[in-house]
Coordinates of C-alpha atoms in Angstrom, one line a residue:
X1 CA 172.1 -59.9 -131.5
X2 CA 173.9 -57.8 -129.6
X3 CA 171.8 -54.7 -130.2
X4 CA 168.6 -56.8 -129.4
X5 CA 170.1 -58.0 -126.1
X6 CA 171.2 -54.5 -125.1
X7 CA 167.6 -53.1 -126.4
X8 CA 166.2 -55.7 -124.1
X9 CA 168.5 -54.9 -121.2
X10 CA 167.8 -51.1 -121.5
X11 CA 164.0 -51.7 -121.6
X12 CA 164.1 -53.8 -118.2
X13 CA 166.1 -51.3 -116.6
X14 CA 163.8 -48.5 -117.4
X15 CA 160.8 -50.6 -116.4
X16 CA 162.6 -51.6 -113.0
X17 CA 163.2 -48.2 -112.4
X18 CA 159.8 -47.2 -113.1
X19 CA 158.3 -49.8 -111.0
X20 CA 160.7 -49.1 -108.0
X21 CA 159.0 -45.8 -107.7
X22 CA 155.5 -46.7 -108.4
X23 CA 152.6 -46.1 -106.2
X24 CA 150.7 -48.9 -104.7
X25 CA 147.4 -48.0 -104.0
X26 CA 145.7 -49.4 -100.3
X27 CA 142.3 -49.8 -99.4
X28 CA 140.9 -47.5 -97.0
X29 CA 140.7 -50.1 -94.4
X30 CA 144.5 -51.0 -94.5
X31 CA 145.2 -47.3 -94.8
X32 CA 143.3 -46.2 -91.7
X33 CA 145.0 -49.4 -89.9
X34 CA 148.6 -48.3 -90.6
X35 CA 147.8 -44.6 -89.3
X36 CA 146.1 -46.4 -86.1
X37 CA 149.4 -48.5 -85.9
X38 CA 151.2 -45.1 -86.1
X39 CA 149.4 -43.6 -83.0
X40 CA 152.4 -43.9 -80.3
X41 CA 155.1 -42.6 -82.8
X42 CA 153.0 -39.6 -84.4
X43 CA 150.4 -38.8 -81.9
X44 CA 149.8 -35.2 -82.9
X45 CA 149.4 -36.4 -86.6
X46 CA 147.1 -39.2 -85.4
X47 CA 144.9 -37.0 -83.2
X48 CA 144.7 -34.3 -86.0
X49 CA 143.9 -36.6 -88.7
X50 CA 140.9 -38.2 -86.6
X51 CA 139.7 -35.0 -85.4
X52 CA 139.6 -33.5 -89.2
X53 CA 138.3 -36.8 -90.5
X54 CA 135.2 -36.9 -88.4
X55 CA 134.7 -32.9 -88.0
X56 CA 135.6 -31.1 -91.4
X57 CA 133.1 -31.1 -94.2
X58 CA 135.8 -30.2 -96.8
X59 CA 137.2 -33.6 -96.3
X60 CA 134.7 -36.1 -98.5
X61 CA 137.6 -38.9 -98.7
X62 CA 141.0 -40.0 -97.6
X63 CA 143.0 -42.3 -100.4
X64 CA 145.9 -44.2 -99.2
X65 CA 149.0 -45.1 -101.2
X66 CA 152.3 -46.1 -100.6
X67 CA 155.0 -44.2 -102.8
X68 CA 158.4 -45.6 -101.3
X69 CA 158.9 -42.3 -99.9
X70 CA 159.4 -40.3 -103.2
X71 CA 157.4 -37.4 -104.0
X72 CA 154.7 -35.6 -101.5
X73 CA 153.5 -37.0 -98.3
X74 CA 150.3 -35.8 -99.5
X75 CA 148.2 -34.1 -101.9
X76 CA 144.7 -32.9 -102.4
X77 CA 142.1 -32.8 -105.2
X78 CA 139.2 -30.4 -105.9
X79 CA 136.7 -33.4 -105.3
X80 CA 137.5 -33.2 -101.5
X81 CA 140.2 -36.1 -101.4
X82 CA 143.3 -36.0 -99.8
X83 CA 145.9 -38.6 -100.7
X84 CA 148.5 -39.5 -98.1
X85 CA 151.6 -41.6 -99.0
X86 CA 152.1 -43.9 -96.1
X87 CA 155.3 -44.7 -96.8
X88 CA 156.4 -41.3 -95.1
X89 CA 154.6 -42.7 -91.7
X90 CA 155.8 -46.3 -92.0
X91 CA 159.6 -45.3 -92.6
X92 CA 161.9 -43.4 -90.4
X93 CA 162.4 -40.2 -92.0
X94 CA 163.8 -37.2 -89.9
X95 CA 162.2 -34.6 -92.1
X96 CA 158.7 -35.9 -91.6
X97 CA 158.3 -35.9 -87.9
X98 CA 155.0 -35.8 -86.3
X99 CA 155.1 -31.9 -86.3
X100 CA 155.8 -31.9 -89.9
X101 CA 153.1 -34.3 -90.5
X102 CA 150.6 -32.3 -88.9
X103 CA 151.8 -29.3 -91.0
X104 CA 151.3 -31.3 -94.2
X105 CA 147.9 -32.2 -93.4
X106 CA 146.8 -29.0 -92.6
X107 CA 148.6 -27.7 -96.0
X108 CA 146.3 -30.2 -97.9
X109 CA 143.2 -29.1 -95.9
X110 CA 143.9 -25.7 -96.9
X111 CA 144.1 -26.7 -100.5
X112 CA 140.5 -28.0 -100.3
X113 CA 139.6 -24.6 -98.8
X114 CA 140.9 -22.9 -101.6
X115 CA 138.9 -25.3 -104.1
X116 CA 135.7 -24.5 -102.3
X117 CA 136.3 -20.8 -102.4
X118 CA 137.6 -20.2 -105.7
X119 CA 136.4 -23.5 -107.6
X120 CA 139.3 -23.4 -109.9
X121 CA 142.7 -25.5 -109.8
X122 CA 144.0 -23.2 -112.8
X123 CA 146.3 -21.0 -110.2
X124 CA 148.7 -23.0 -108.6
X125 CA 150.8 -20.4 -107.0
X126 CA 147.7 -18.8 -105.5
X127 CA 146.5 -22.3 -104.3
X128 CA 149.7 -23.0 -102.6
X129 CA 149.9 -19.5 -100.9
X130 CA 146.4 -20.2 -99.8
X131 CA 147.3 -23.6 -98.1
X132 CA 150.6 -22.3 -96.7
X133 CA 148.4 -19.6 -94.9
X134 CA 145.9 -22.0 -93.8
X135 CA 148.6 -24.1 -92.3
X136 CA 150.1 -21.6 -90.3
X137 CA 146.6 -20.6 -89.2
X138 CA 145.8 -23.7 -87.6
X139 CA 149.3 -24.5 -86.4
X140 CA 149.1 -21.0 -84.8
X141 CA 145.7 -22.2 -82.9
X142 CA 147.9 -25.1 -81.9
X143 CA 150.5 -23.1 -80.3
X144 CA 147.7 -20.7 -78.9
X145 CA 146.9 -24.0 -77.0
X146 CA 150.4 -24.9 -75.6
X147 CA 151.9 -26.6 -78.7
X148 CA 154.3 -24.2 -80.6
X149 CA 156.3 -27.1 -82.5
X150 CA 154.0 -28.0 -85.4
X151 CA 154.0 -24.0 -86.0
X152 CA 157.9 -23.8 -85.7
X153 CA 158.1 -26.7 -88.2
X154 CA 155.9 -25.1 -90.9
X155 CA 157.8 -21.9 -90.6
X156 CA 161.4 -23.7 -90.6
X157 CA 160.4 -25.4 -94.2
X158 CA 158.8 -22.4 -95.3
X159 CA 162.1 -20.8 -94.9
X160 CA 163.8 -23.4 -96.6
X161 CA 161.4 -23.0 -99.5
X162 CA 162.1 -19.4 -99.7
X163 CA 165.6 -19.8 -100.0
X164 CA 165.4 -22.0 -102.8
X165 CA 166.0 -21.0 -106.2
X166 CA 163.9 -23.6 -108.0
X167 CA 161.3 -21.2 -109.7
X168 CA 159.4 -24.1 -111.3
X169 CA 158.1 -25.3 -108.1
X170 CA 154.9 -23.6 -107.2
X171 CA 155.5 -24.0 -103.6
X172 CA 158.8 -21.9 -104.0
X173 CA 156.8 -19.3 -105.9
X174 CA 153.9 -19.3 -103.4

């Protein structure tokens, strides 16, 4: 009986732990509403998101999730979809301020341009390098127009990644 009880508790704890980090998919309307509500807190991200949504043909769609702030703030897939984890926007996280969210958005867009140019998802290191370079290019454009902070933020976090010894992370290898 004790073994069964211990097994039950063990399974319950694993399920609870897994569900506490589970991603919740949101409707496009709910996702866009949350981004709209974040406009005063993240004005640069809001501006760039809406500009890209309306003008960039590589973006086929946005998908919105809530992942409790664990994992990546965004990702891109080779079908033109950028997934945004809104928990990074809804919660206060000093590592993900307005400038860094802009960098993340351009980084993910860089993946879409990589997919369009190279038609492959096999070489993750080259893909990440391309996305980093694309985000630098786009934030440099912002700097040339008077806003240096997204570029400074991108460079800061790239430097931190370059100092990591986590070679398993394709971001570090790139």
